[in-house]
JSON list of C-alpha atoms in Angstrom, two decimals:
[
{"chain": "A", "resi": 244, "resn": "ARG", "atom": "CA", "xyz": [23.59, -22.11, 52.97]},
{"chain": "A", "resi": 245, "resn": "SER", "atom": "CA", "xyz": [22.85, -20.89, 49.41]},
{"chain": "A", "resi": 246, "resn": "ALA", "atom": "CA", "xyz": [26.95, -18.72, 49.36]},
{"chain": "A", "resi": 247, "resn": "GLU", "atom": "CA", "xyz": [28.29, -22.67, 50.98]},
{"chain": "A", "resi": 248, "resn": "LEU", "atom": "CA", "xyz": [25.97, -24.53, 48.64]},
{"chain": "A", "resi": 249, "resn": "ILE", "atom": "CA", "xyz": [28.05, -22.35, 45.40]},
{"chain": "A", "resi": 250, "resn": "ALA", "atom": "CA", "xyz": [31.25, -21.93, 46.74]},
{"chain": "A", "resi": 251, "resn": "ILE", "atom": "CA", "xyz": [30.89, -26.40, 46.50]},
{"chain": "A", "resi": 252, "resn": "TRP", "atom": "CA", "xyz": [29.07, -26.35, 43.38]},
{"chain": "A", "resi": 253, "resn": "GLU", "atom": "CA", "xyz": [31.86, -24.33, 42.08]},
{"chain": "A", "resi": 254, "resn": "GLU", "atom": "CA", "xyz": [35.01, -26.13, 42.69]},
{"chain": "A", "resi": 255, "resn": "GLU", "atom": "CA", "xyz": [33.18, -29.17, 41.16]},
{"chain": "A", "resi": 256, "resn": "LEU", "atom": "CA", "xyz": [33.29, -27.52, 38.01]},
{"chain": "A", "resi": 257, "resn": "ASN", "atom": "CA", "xyz": [36.63, -28.27, 36.51]},
{"chain": "A", "resi": 258, "resn": "GLY", "atom": "CA", "xyz": [35.42, -32.25, 37.06]},
{"chain": "A", "resi": 259, "resn": "LEU", "atom": "CA", "xyz": [32.54, -32.07, 34.78]},
{"chain": "A", "resi": 260, "resn": "ASP", "atom": "CA", "xyz": [31.84, -32.57, 31.04]},
{"chain": "A", "resi": 261, "resn": "PRO", "atom": "CA", "xyz": [31.09, -29.90, 28.93]},
{"chain": "A", "resi": 262, "resn": "ASP", "atom": "CA", "xyz": [27.20, -30.38, 28.41]},
{"chain": "A", "resi": 263, "resn": "ALA", "atom": "CA", "xyz": [27.07, -30.53, 32.72]},
{"chain": "A", "resi": 264, "resn": "ARG", "atom": "CA", "xyz": [29.34, -28.42, 33.50]},
{"chain": "A", "resi": 265, "resn": "VAL", "atom": "CA", "xyz": [26.64, -25.17, 31.81]},
{"chain": "A", "resi": 266, "resn": "GLU", "atom": "CA", "xyz": [23.71, -27.04, 34.03]},
{"chain": "A", "resi": 267, "resn": "ARG", "atom": "CA", "xyz": [25.81, -26.46, 36.74]},
{"chain": "A", "resi": 268, "resn": "LEU", "atom": "CA", "xyz": [26.95, -23.23, 36.17]},
{"chain": "A", "resi": 269, "resn": "VAL", "atom": "CA", "xyz": [23.19, -22.34, 35.39]},
{"chain": "A", "resi": 270, "resn": "LYS", "atom": "CA", "xyz": [22.23, -23.62, 38.40]},
{"chain": "A", "resi": 271, "resn": "ILE", "atom": "CA", "xyz": [24.57, -21.32, 40.19]},
{"chain": "A", "resi": 272, "resn": "GLY", "atom": "CA", "xyz": [23.72, -18.13, 38.05]},
{"chain": "A", "resi": 273, "resn": "GLN", "atom": "CA", "xyz": [20.04, -18.69, 39.38]},
{"chain": "A", "resi": 274, "resn": "THR", "atom": "CA", "xyz": [20.68, -19.27, 42.87]},
{"chain": "A", "resi": 275, "resn": "TRP", "atom": "CA", "xyz": [22.36, -16.07, 42.62]},
{"chain": "A", "resi": 276, "resn": "GLU", "atom": "CA", "xyz": [19.56, -14.24, 40.96]},
{"chain": "A", "resi": 277, "resn": "THR", "atom": "CA", "xyz": [17.02, -16.14, 43.27]},
{"chain": "A", "resi": 278, "resn": "LYS", "atom": "CA", "xyz": [18.41, -16.78, 45.80]},
{"chain": "A", "resi": 279, "resn": "LEU", "atom": "CA", "xyz": [20.69, -15.12, 47.43]},
{"chain": "A", "resi": 280, "resn": "SER", "atom": "CA", "xyz": [19.84, -11.67, 45.04]},
{"chain": "A", "resi": 281, "resn": "ASN", "atom": "CA", "xyz": [22.98, -10.69, 43.56]},
{"chain": "A", "resi": 282, "resn": "ARG", "atom": "CA", "xyz": [22.07, -9.90, 39.70]},
{"chain": "A", "resi": 283, "resn": "ARG", "atom": "CA", "xyz": [25.91, -9.00, 39.06]},
{"chain": "A", "resi": 284, "resn": "GLU", "atom": "CA", "xyz": [27.33, -12.08, 40.43]},
{"chain": "A", "resi": 285, "resn": "ALA", "atom": "CA", "xyz": [24.34, -14.50, 38.47]},
{"chain": "A", "resi": 286, "resn": "ALA", "atom": "CA", "xyz": [25.11, -11.74, 35.46]},
{"chain": "A", "resi": 287, "resn": "ALA", "atom": "CA", "xyz": [28.46, -13.28, 35.61]},
{"chain": "A", "resi": 288, "resn": "VAL", "atom": "CA", "xyz": [27.56, -16.63, 35.62]},
{"chain": "A", "resi": 289, "resn": "TYR", "atom": "CA", "xyz": [25.14, -16.86, 32.82]},
{"chain": "A", "resi": 290, "resn": "GLU", "atom": "CA", "xyz": [28.19, -14.73, 30.77]},
{"chain": "A", "resi": 291, "resn": "LYS", "atom": "CA", "xyz": [30.18, -17.90, 32.10]},
{"chain": "A", "resi": 292, "resn": "VAL", "atom": "CA", "xyz": [27.29, -20.29, 29.82]},
{"chain": "A", "resi": 293, "resn": "LEU", "atom": "CA", "xyz": [26.89, -17.52, 27.11]},
{"chain": "A", "resi": 294, "resn": "ALA", "atom": "CA", "xyz": [31.25, -18.15, 26.25]},
{"chain": "A", "resi": 295, "resn": "LEU", "atom": "CA", "xyz": [30.05, -22.18, 26.01]},
{"chain": "A", "resi": 296, "resn": "ARG", "atom": "CA", "xyz": [26.66, -21.95, 24.38]},
{"chain": "A", "resi": 297, "resn": "PRO", "atom": "CA", "xyz": [26.65, -19.16, 22.76]},
{"chain": "A", "resi": 298, "resn": "ASP", "atom": "CA", "xyz": [22.83, -20.32, 21.66]},
{"chain": "A", "resi": 299, "resn": "HIS", "atom": "CA", "xyz": [21.82, -20.90, 25.49]},
{"chain": "A", "resi": 300, "resn": "PRO", "atom": "CA", "xyz": [18.17, -19.16, 25.52]},
{"chain": "A", "resi": 301, "resn": "GLU", "atom": "CA", "xyz": [18.07, -20.02, 29.34]},
{"chain": "A", "resi": 302, "resn": "ALA", "atom": "CA", "xyz": [21.53, -17.80, 29.78]},
{"chain": "A", "resi": 303, "resn": "ARG", "atom": "CA", "xyz": [20.96, -15.56, 26.89]},
{"chain": "A", "resi": 304, "resn": "LEU", "atom": "CA", "xyz": [17.78, -14.25, 28.32]},
{"chain": "A", "resi": 305, "resn": "ALA", "atom": "CA", "xyz": [18.55, -14.20, 31.90]},
{"chain": "A", "resi": 306, "resn": "LEU", "atom": "CA", "xyz": [21.40, -11.53, 30.66]},
{"chain": "A", "resi": 307, "resn": "GLU", "atom": "CA", "xyz": [18.79, -9.66, 29.60]},
{"chain": "A", "resi": 308, "resn": "ARG", "atom": "CA", "xyz": [16.77, -9.12, 31.83]},
{"chain": "A", "resi": 309, "resn": "LEU", "atom": "CA", "xyz": [19.38, -8.82, 34.60]},
{"chain": "A", "resi": 310, "resn": "TYR", "atom": "CA", "xyz": [21.12, -6.61, 32.55]},
{"chain": "A", "resi": 311, "resn": "GLU", "atom": "CA", "xyz": [18.42, -4.63, 32.49]},
{"chain": "A", "resi": 312, "resn": "GLN", "atom": "CA", "xyz": [17.43, -4.89, 35.71]},
{"chain": "A", "resi": 313, "resn": "VAL", "atom": "CA", "xyz": [20.88, -3.72, 36.54]},
{"chain": "A", "resi": 314, "resn": "ARG", "atom": "CA", "xyz": [21.43, -0.92, 34.46]},
{"chain": "A", "resi": 315, "resn": "ASP", "atom": "CA", "xyz": [23.99, -2.06, 32.25]},
{"chain": "A", "resi": 316, "resn": "PHE", "atom": "CA", "xyz": [22.75, -0.77, 29.17]},
{"chain": "A", "resi": 317, "resn": "ARG", "atom": "CA", "xyz": [26.12, -1.25, 27.29]},
{"chain": "A", "resi": 318, "resn": "LYS", "atom": "CA", "xyz": [26.36, -5.13, 27.21]},
{"chain": "A", "resi": 319, "resn": "LEU", "atom": "CA", "xyz": [22.54, -5.08, 27.40]},
{"chain": "A", "resi": 320, "resn": "GLN", "atom": "CA", "xyz": [22.62, -4.08, 23.36]},
{"chain": "A", "resi": 321, "resn": "ALA", "atom": "CA", "xyz": [25.76, -5.89, 22.63]},
{"chain": "A", "resi": 322, "resn": "LEU", "atom": "CA", "xyz": [23.59, -8.80, 23.45]},
{"chain": "A", "resi": 323, "resn": "LEU", "atom": "CA", "xyz": [20.53, -7.45, 22.09]},
{"chain": "A", "resi": 324, "resn": "ASP", "atom": "CA", "xyz": [23.07, -6.94, 18.29]},
{"chain": "A", "resi": 325, "resn": "ARG", "atom": "CA", "xyz": [24.22, -10.80, 18.55]},
{"chain": "A", "resi": 326, "resn": "ARG", "atom": "CA", "xyz": [20.51, -11.75, 19.17]},
{"chain": "A", "resi": 327, "resn": "GLU", "atom": "CA", "xyz": [19.46, -10.63, 15.70]},
{"chain": "A", "resi": 328, "resn": "ALA", "atom": "CA", "xyz": [21.45, -12.43, 13.43]},
{"chain": "A", "resi": 329, "resn": "GLU", "atom": "CA", "xyz": [20.45, -15.73, 15.40]},
{"chain": "A", "resi": 330, "resn": "ILE", "atom": "CA", "xyz": [16.60, -14.70, 14.49]},
{"chain": "A", "resi": 331, "resn": "THR", "atom": "CA", "xyz": [14.87, -16.37, 11.79]},
{"chain": "A", "resi": 332, "resn": "THR", "atom": "CA", "xyz": [11.39, -15.29, 11.79]},
{"chain": "A", "resi": 333, "resn": "ASP", "atom": "CA", "xyz": [10.12, -11.45, 10.73]},
{"chain": "A", "resi": 334, "resn": "THR", "atom": "CA", "xyz": [7.39, -11.92, 14.12]},
{"chain": "A", "resi": 335, "resn": "GLU", "atom": "CA", "xyz": [10.84, -12.20, 16.84]},
{"chain": "A", "resi": 336, "resn": "ARG", "atom": "CA", "xyz": [13.06, -9.48, 14.24]},
{"chain": "A", "resi": 337, "resn": "VAL", "atom": "CA", "xyz": [10.97, -7.30, 14.52]},
{"chain": "A", "resi": 338, "resn": "ALA", "atom": "CA", "xyz": [9.77, -6.88, 18.53]},
{"chain": "A", "resi": 339, "resn": "LEU", "atom": "CA", "xyz": [13.78, -7.39, 18.79]},
{"chain": "A", "resi": 340, "resn": "LEU", "atom": "CA", "xyz": [14.41, -4.05, 16.68]},
{"chain": "A", "resi": 341, "resn": "LEU", "atom": "CA", "xyz": [11.62, -2.36, 18.88]},
{"chain": "A", "resi": 342, "resn": "LYS", "atom": "CA", "xyz": [13.64, -3.49, 21.82]},
{"chain": "A", "resi": 343, "resn": "ARG", "atom": "CA", "xyz": [16.87, -2.27, 20.65]},
{"chain": "A", "resi": 344, "resn": "ALA", "atom": "CA", "xyz": [15.40, 1.47, 19.33]},
{"chain": "A", "resi": 345, "resn": "ALA", "atom": "CA", "xyz": [13.96, 1.60, 22.55]},
{"chain": "A", "resi": 346, "resn": "LEU", "atom": "CA", "xyz": [17.55, 0.94, 24.61]},
{"chain": "A", "resi": 347, "resn": "ALA", "atom": "CA", "xyz": [19.24, 3.66, 22.16]},
{"chain": "A", "resi": 348, "resn": "GLU", "atom": "CA", "xyz": [16.68, 6.24, 22.75]},
{"chain": "A", "resi": 349, "resn": "GLU", "atom": "CA", "xyz": [15.87, 5.99, 25.96]},
{"chain": "A", "resi": 350, "resn": "HIS", "atom": "CA", "xyz": [18.75, 4.64, 27.87]},
{"chain": "A", "resi": 351, "resn": "LEU", "atom": "CA", "xyz": [21.64, 4.85, 25.73]},
{"chain": "A", "resi": 352, "resn": "GLY", "atom": "CA", "xyz": [21.23, 8.82, 24.26]},
{"chain": "A", "resi": 353, "resn": "ASP", "atom": "CA", "xyz": [22.23, 7.35, 20.70]},
{"chain": "A", "resi": 354, "resn": "PRO", "atom": "CA", "xyz": [18.83, 8.34, 18.47]},
{"chain": "A", "resi": 355, "resn": "ARG", "atom": "CA", "xyz": [20.67, 8.32, 15.43]},
{"chain": "A", "resi": 356, "resn": "ASN", "atom": "CA", "xyz": [20.79, 4.32, 16.07]},
{"chain": "A", "resi": 357, "resn": "ALA", "atom": "CA", "xyz": [17.22, 4.65, 17.93]},
{"chain": "A", "resi": 358, "resn": "LEU", "atom": "CA", "xyz": [16.47, 5.78, 14.10]},
{"chain": "A", "resi": 359, "resn": "ASP", "atom": "CA", "xyz": [18.04, 3.01, 12.03]},
{"chain": "A", "resi": 360, "resn": "CYS", "atom": "CA", "xyz": [16.28, 0.18, 14.43]},
{"chain": "A", "resi": 361, "resn": "TYR", "atom": "CA", "xyz": [13.01, 1.74, 13.41]},
{"chain": "A", "resi": 362, "resn": "ARG", "atom": "CA", "xyz": [13.80, 1.69, 9.73]},
{"chain": "A", "resi": 363, "resn": "ALA", "atom": "CA", "xyz": [14.98, -1.31, 9.54]},
{"chain": "A", "resi": 364, "resn": "ALA", "atom": "CA", "xyz": [11.53, -2.97, 11.32]},
{"chain": "A", "resi": 365, "resn": "LEU", "atom": "CA", "xyz": [9.34, -0.77, 8.57]},
{"chain": "A", "resi": 366, "resn": "ALA", "atom": "CA", "xyz": [11.98, -2.09, 5.83]},
{"chain": "A", "resi": 367, "resn": "VAL", "atom": "CA", "xyz": [10.30, -5.91, 7.29]},
{"chain": "A", "resi": 368, "resn": "ALA", "atom": "CA", "xyz": [6.38, -4.71, 8.77]},
{"chain": "A", "resi": 369, "resn": "PRO", "atom": "CA", "xyz": [5.80, -1.35, 6.77]},
{"chain": "A", "resi": 370, "resn": "ASP", "atom": "CA", "xyz": [2.28, -1.37, 8.75]},
{"chain": "A", "resi": 371, "resn": "ASN", "atom": "CA", "xyz": [3.17, -1.69, 11.99]},
{"chain": "A", "resi": 372, "resn": "ALA", "atom": "CA", "xyz": [2.15, 1.83, 14.51]},
{"chain": "A", "resi": 373, "resn": "GLU", "atom": "CA", "xyz": [4.89, 1.67, 16.93]},
{"chain": "A", "resi": 374, "resn": "ALA", "atom": "CA", "xyz": [7.80, 1.46, 14.36]},
{"chain": "A", "resi": 375, "resn": "ALA", "atom": "CA", "xyz": [5.93, 4.02, 12.60]},
{"chain": "A", "resi": 376, "resn": "ALA", "atom": "CA", "xyz": [5.25, 6.42, 15.39]},
{"chain": "A", "resi": 377, "resn": "GLY", "atom": "CA", "xyz": [9.76, 5.81, 16.55]},
{"chain": "A", "resi": 378, "resn": "ALA", "atom": "CA", "xyz": [10.23, 6.97, 13.07]},
{"chain": "A", "resi": 379, "resn": "GLU", "atom": "CA", "xyz": [8.58, 10.17, 12.22]},
{"chain": "A", "resi": 380, "resn": "ARG", "atom": "CA", "xyz": [9.34, 11.40, 15.30]},
{"chain": "A", "resi": 381, "resn": "LEU", "atom": "CA", "xyz": [13.29, 11.03, 15.58]},
{"chain": "A", "resi": 382, "resn": "ALA", "atom": "CA", "xyz": [13.35, 11.67, 11.95]},
{"chain": "A", "resi": 383, "resn": "ALA", "atom": "CA", "xyz": [11.99, 14.80, 12.58]},
{"chain": "A", "resi": 384, "resn": "GLU", "atom": "CA", "xyz": [14.03, 15.96, 15.43]},
{"chain": "A", "resi": 385, "resn": "VAL", "atom": "CA", "xyz": [17.60, 14.38, 14.57]},
{"chain": "A", "resi": 386, "resn": "ALA", "atom": "CA", "xyz": [17.42, 13.83, 10.49]},
{"chain": "A", "resi": 387, "resn": "SER", "atom": "CA", "xyz": [17.00, 16.16, 8.16]},
{"chain": "A", "resi": 388, "resn": "PRO", "atom": "CA", "xyz": [13.95, 16.94, 6.01]},
{"chain": "A", "resi": 389, "resn": "GLU", "atom": "CA", "xyz": [14.50, 14.47, 3.30]},
{"chain": "A", "resi": 390, "resn": "ASP", "atom": "CA", "xyz": [14.98, 11.42, 5.34]},
{"chain": "A", "resi": 391, "resn": "LEU", "atom": "CA", "xyz": [11.02, 12.57, 7.33]},
{"chain": "A", "resi": 392, "resn": "TYR", "atom": "CA", "xyz": [9.40, 13.10, 4.06]},
{"chain": "A", "resi": 393, "resn": "PRO", "atom": "CA", "xyz": [9.13, 8.99, 2.55]},
{"chain": "A", "resi": 394, "resn": "LEU", "atom": "CA", "xyz": [7.89, 8.04, 6.35]},
{"chain": "A", "resi": 395, "resn": "LEU", "atom": "CA", "xyz": [4.94, 10.66, 5.92]},
{"chain": "A", "resi": 396, "resn": "GLU", "atom": "CA", "xyz": [3.65, 9.19, 2.32]},
{"chain": "A", "resi": 397, "resn": "ALA", "atom": "CA", "xyz": [4.21, 6.08, 3.92]},
{"chain": "A", "resi": 398, "resn": "ARG", "atom": "CA", "xyz": [2.19, 7.16, 6.91]},
{"chain": "A", "resi": 399, "resn": "ALA", "atom": "CA", "xyz": [-0.55, 8.52, 4.32]},
{"chain": "A", "resi": 400, "resn": "ARG", "atom": "CA", "xyz": [-1.04, 5.59, 2.71]},
{"chain": "A", "resi": 401, "resn": "ARG", "atom": "CA", "xyz": [-2.28, 3.55, 5.54]},
{"chain": "A", "resi": 402, "resn": "GLU", "atom": "CA", "xyz": [-4.32, 6.97, 6.01]},
{"chain": "A", "resi": 403, "resn": "SER", "atom": "CA", "xyz": [-8.20, 8.04, 5.17]},
{"chain": "A", "resi": 404, "resn": "GLY", "atom": "CA", "xyz": [-10.36, 10.79, 5.80]},
{"chain": "A", "resi": 405, "resn": "GLU", "atom": "CA", "xyz": [-8.47, 13.65, 8.37]},
{"chain": "A", "resi": 406, "resn": "ALA", "atom": "CA", "xyz": [-5.67, 12.20, 9.53]},
{"chain": "A", "resi": 407, "resn": "ARG", "atom": "CA", "xyz": [-4.60, 11.26, 5.54]},
{"chain": "A", "resi": 408, "resn": "ASN", "atom": "CA", "xyz": [-4.97, 15.26, 4.78]},
{"chain": "A", "resi": 409, "resn": "GLN", "atom": "CA", "xyz": [-3.07, 16.53, 8.32]},
{"chain": "A", "resi": 410, "resn": "THR", "atom": "CA", "xyz": [0.08, 14.29, 7.01]},
{"chain": "A", "resi": 411, "resn": "LEU", "atom": "CA", "xyz": [-0.25, 15.42, 3.32]},
{"chain": "A", "resi": 412, "resn": "ARG", "atom": "CA", "xyz": [-0.37, 19.40, 4.77]},
{"chain": "A", "resi": 413, "resn": "ARG", "atom": "CA", "xyz": [2.68, 18.10, 6.89]},
{"chain": "A", "resi": 414, "resn": "GLN", "atom": "CA", "xyz": [4.48, 16.87, 3.75]},
{"chain": "A", "resi": 415, "resn": "ALA", "atom": "CA", "xyz": [3.34, 19.86, 1.74]},
{"chain": "A", "resi": 416, "resn": "GLU", "atom": "CA", "xyz": [4.64, 21.85, 4.35]},
{"chain": "A", "resi": 417, "resn": "LEU", "atom": "CA", "xyz": [8.37, 20.08, 3.58]},
{"chain": "A", "resi": 418, "resn": "LEU", "atom": "CA", "xyz": [7.62, 20.61, 0.10]},
{"chain": "A", "resi": 419, "resn": "ALA", "atom": "CA", "xyz": [7.34, 24.28, 0.06]},
{"chain": "A", "resi": 420, "resn": "GLY", "atom": "CA", "xyz": [10.16, 24.39, 2.69]},
{"chain": "A", "resi": 421, "resn": "PRO", "atom": "CA", "xyz": [12.74, 23.02, 3.07]},
{"chain": "A", "resi": 422, "resn": "LEU", "atom": "CA", "xyz": [12.51, 20.18, 0.64]},
{"chain": "A", "resi": 423, "resn": "ASN", "atom": "CA", "xyz": [12.08, 22.90, -2.38]},
{"chain": "A", "resi": 424, "resn": "ARG", "atom": "CA", "xyz": [9.23, 21.35, -4.63]},
{"chain": "A", "resi": 425, "resn": "PRO", "atom": "CA", "xyz": [6.73, 24.00, -4.58]},
{"chain": "A", "resi": 426, "resn": "ALA", "atom": "CA", "xyz": [5.25, 22.72, -7.79]},
{"chain": "A", "resi": 427, "resn": "ASP", "atom": "CA", "xyz": [4.56, 19.22, -6.07]},
{"chain": "A", "resi": 428, "resn": "ALA", "atom": "CA", "xyz": [3.42, 21.06, -2.65]},
{"chain": "A", "resi": 429, "resn": "LEU", "atom": "CA", "xyz": [1.33, 22.72, -4.75]},
{"chain": "A", "resi": 430, "resn": "ALA", "atom": "CA", "xyz": [-0.44, 18.91, -6.38]},
{"chain": "A", "resi": 431, "resn": "LEU", "atom": "CA", "xyz": [-0.55, 17.23, -2.39]},
{"chain": "A", "resi": 432, "resn": "LEU", "atom": "CA", "xyz": [-2.46, 20.69, -1.46]},
{"chain": "A", "resi": 433, "resn": "ALA", "atom": "CA", "xyz": [-4.93, 20.56, -4.17]},
{"chain": "A", "resi": 434, "resn": "GLU", "atom": "CA", "xyz": [-4.98, 16.80, -3.60]},
{"chain": "A", "resi": 435, "resn": "ILE", "atom": "CA", "xyz": [-6.57, 17.88, -0.05]},
{"chain": "A", "resi": 436, "resn": "ARG", "atom": "CA", "xyz": [-8.90, 21.10, -1.92]},
{"chain": "A", "resi": 437, "resn": "ARG", "atom": "CA", "xyz": [-10.75, 18.44, -3.72]},
{"chain": "A", "resi": 438, "resn": "SER", "atom": "CA", "xyz": [-11.67, 16.07, -0.81]},
{"chain": "A", "resi": 439, "resn": "ALA", "atom": "CA", "xyz": [-11.76, 18.52, 2.51]},
{"chain": "A", "resi": 440, "resn": "PRO", "atom": "CA", "xyz": [-12.61, 22.04, 0.76]},
{"chain": "A", "resi": 441, "resn": "GLY", "atom": "CA", "xyz": [-13.30, 23.84, 3.91]},
{"chain": "A", "resi": 442, "resn": "ASP", "atom": "CA", "xyz": [-9.43, 22.58, 4.68]},
{"chain": "A", "resi": 443, "resn": "VAL", "atom": "CA", "xyz": [-8.35, 25.88, 6.18]},
{"chain": "A", "resi": 444, "resn": "GLU", "atom": "CA", "xyz": [-5.06, 25.28, 7.06]},
{"chain": "A", "resi": 445, "resn": "ALA", "atom": "CA", "xyz": [-4.66, 23.47, 3.31]},
{"chain": "A", "resi": 446, "resn": "LEU", "atom": "CA", "xyz": [-6.66, 26.84, 1.70]},
{"chain": "A", "resi": 447, "resn": "GLN", "atom": "CA", "xyz": [-3.35, 29.30, 3.68]},
{"chain": "A", "resi": 448, "resn": "LEU", "atom": "CA", "xyz": [-0.86, 26.87, 2.84]},
{"chain": "A", "resi": 449, "resn": "LEU", "atom": "CA", "xyz": [-1.34, 26.62, -0.88]},
{"chain": "A", "resi": 450, "resn": "ALA", "atom": "CA", "xyz": [-2.52, 30.78, -1.59]},
{"chain": "A", "resi": 451, "resn": "SER", "atom": "CA", "xyz": [1.03, 31.36, 0.35]},
{"chain": "A", "resi": 452, "resn": "VAL", "atom": "CA", "xyz": [2.89, 28.24, -1.71]},
{"chain": "A", "resi": 453, "resn": "ALA", "atom": "CA", "xyz": [1.14, 30.04, -5.51]},
{"chain": "A", "resi": 454, "resn": "SER", "atom": "CA", "xyz": [1.89, 33.86, -4.73]},
{"chain": "A", "resi": 455, "resn": "GLN", "atom": "CA", "xyz": [5.03, 32.44, -3.65]},
{"chain": "A", "resi": 456, "resn": "THR", "atom": "CA", "xyz": [5.78, 30.60, -7.22]},
{"chain": "A", "resi": 457, "resn": "GLU", "atom": "CA", "xyz": [3.78, 33.07, -9.46]},
{"chain": "A", "resi": 458, "resn": "GLN", "atom": "CA", "xyz": [0.75, 31.34, -9.69]},
{"chain": "A", "resi": 459, "resn": "TRP", "atom": "CA", "xyz": [-1.92, 34.30, -9.29]},
{"chain": "A", "resi": 460, "resn": "SER", "atom": "CA", "xyz": [-4.86, 32.97, -10.43]},
{"chain": "A", "resi": 461, "resn": "THR", "atom": "CA", "xyz": [-4.12, 29.82, -8.05]},
{"chain": "A", "resi": 462, "resn": "ALA", "atom": "CA", "xyz": [-3.25, 32.14, -4.98]},
{"chain": "A", "resi": 463, "resn": "ALA", "atom": "CA", "xyz": [-6.59, 34.10, -5.87]},
{"chain": "A", "resi": 464, "resn": "ASP", "atom": "CA", "xyz": [-9.00, 31.68, -5.64]},
{"chain": "A", "resi": 465, "resn": "ALA", "atom": "CA", "xyz": [-7.90, 29.94, -2.77]},
{"chain": "A", "resi": 466, "resn": "LEU", "atom": "CA", "xyz": [-7.69, 33.21, -1.34]},
{"chain": "A", "resi": 467, "resn": "ALA", "atom": "CA", "xyz": [-10.85, 34.16, -2.26]},
{"chain": "A", "resi": 468, "resn": "GLU", "atom": "CA", "xyz": [-12.75, 30.71, -0.64]},
{"chain": "A", "resi": 469, "resn": "LEU", "atom": "CA", "xyz": [-11.10, 31.87, 2.44]},
{"chain": "A", "resi": 470, "resn": "ALA", "atom": "CA", "xyz": [-12.43, 35.64, 1.85]},
{"chain": "A", "resi": 471, "resn": "GLY", "atom": "CA", "xyz": [-15.71, 32.93, 1.84]},
{"chain": "A", "resi": 472, "resn": "ARG", "atom": "CA", "xyz": [-15.40, 31.14, 4.47]},
{"chain": "A", "resi": 473, "resn": "ALA", "atom": "CA", "xyz": [-13.88, 34.06, 7.52]},
{"chain": "A", "resi": 474, "resn": "PRO", "atom": "CA", "xyz": [-16.08, 36.61, 9.28]},
{"chain": "A", "resi": 475, "resn": "PRO", "atom": "CA", "xyz": [-17.48, 39.50, 7.88]},
{"chain": "A", "resi": 476, "resn": "ASP", "atom": "CA", "xyz": [-13.97, 42.07, 9.75]},
{"chain": "A", "resi": 477, "resn": "GLU", "atom": "CA", "xyz": [-11.69, 39.15, 8.54]},
{"chain": "A", "resi": 478, "resn": "SER", "atom": "CA", "xyz": [-12.50, 38.89, 4.72]},
{"chain": "A", "resi": 479, "resn": "ALA", "atom": "CA", "xyz": [-12.00, 42.03, 4.08]},
{"chain": "A", "resi": 480, "resn": "GLU", "atom": "CA", "xyz": [-8.84, 41.55, 5.41]},
{"chain": "A", "resi": 481, "resn": "ILE", "atom": "CA", "xyz": [-8.14, 38.71, 3.61]},
{"chain": "A", "resi": 482, "resn": "ARG", "atom": "CA", "xyz": [-8.64, 40.65, 0.10]},
{"chain": "A", "resi": 483, "resn": "LEU", "atom": "CA", "xyz": [-6.80, 43.20, 1.28]}
]
């Protein structure tokens, strides 16, 4: 019965004015999806709706849902890209950017595009935890240390206590290694030493960086502190 109704409604389309045609197409799309469980036919009909009314909210939401269900992720990406230009609030923009990031990373195999989306979300909402975590993860995987470092800086500004010290250690490792900024690494490690004198990992890195840069006094102080915290058999090895 539903298929017969669709055939009748489609025959009547040409005689309808644009508004009535849109309304009828929406009804046809709903019938394909809910009565006949044919998502691809439903999507094809909603595409015709958007061709007539690009801002039609019901058709756009239906297509987002249907493209995801039929796993037509390229069309979903194009739809979300078009939608971004129409968004007026920061909350909506961040939500859309996070959705685009997840789509690019999980379904399109495009981590760099996902990283760009996470960064764009952070530009709008710097404290968004999901965007920050996604950006850091992808920057570590596919981007350069120069890309990762400012994300860690922003994270450290949001943190306190041991969590902040862990982030500062990661920054110091980048500075001492691929970024080749040992003086800045030493400054961060000194900050950790002041706030957490017993941080063994920070002391070990401090001793290593200080030795590499021939700051022997700093290296000796760090090694002495490590020796004082180590068991007797290990402290002898540290002094050596």
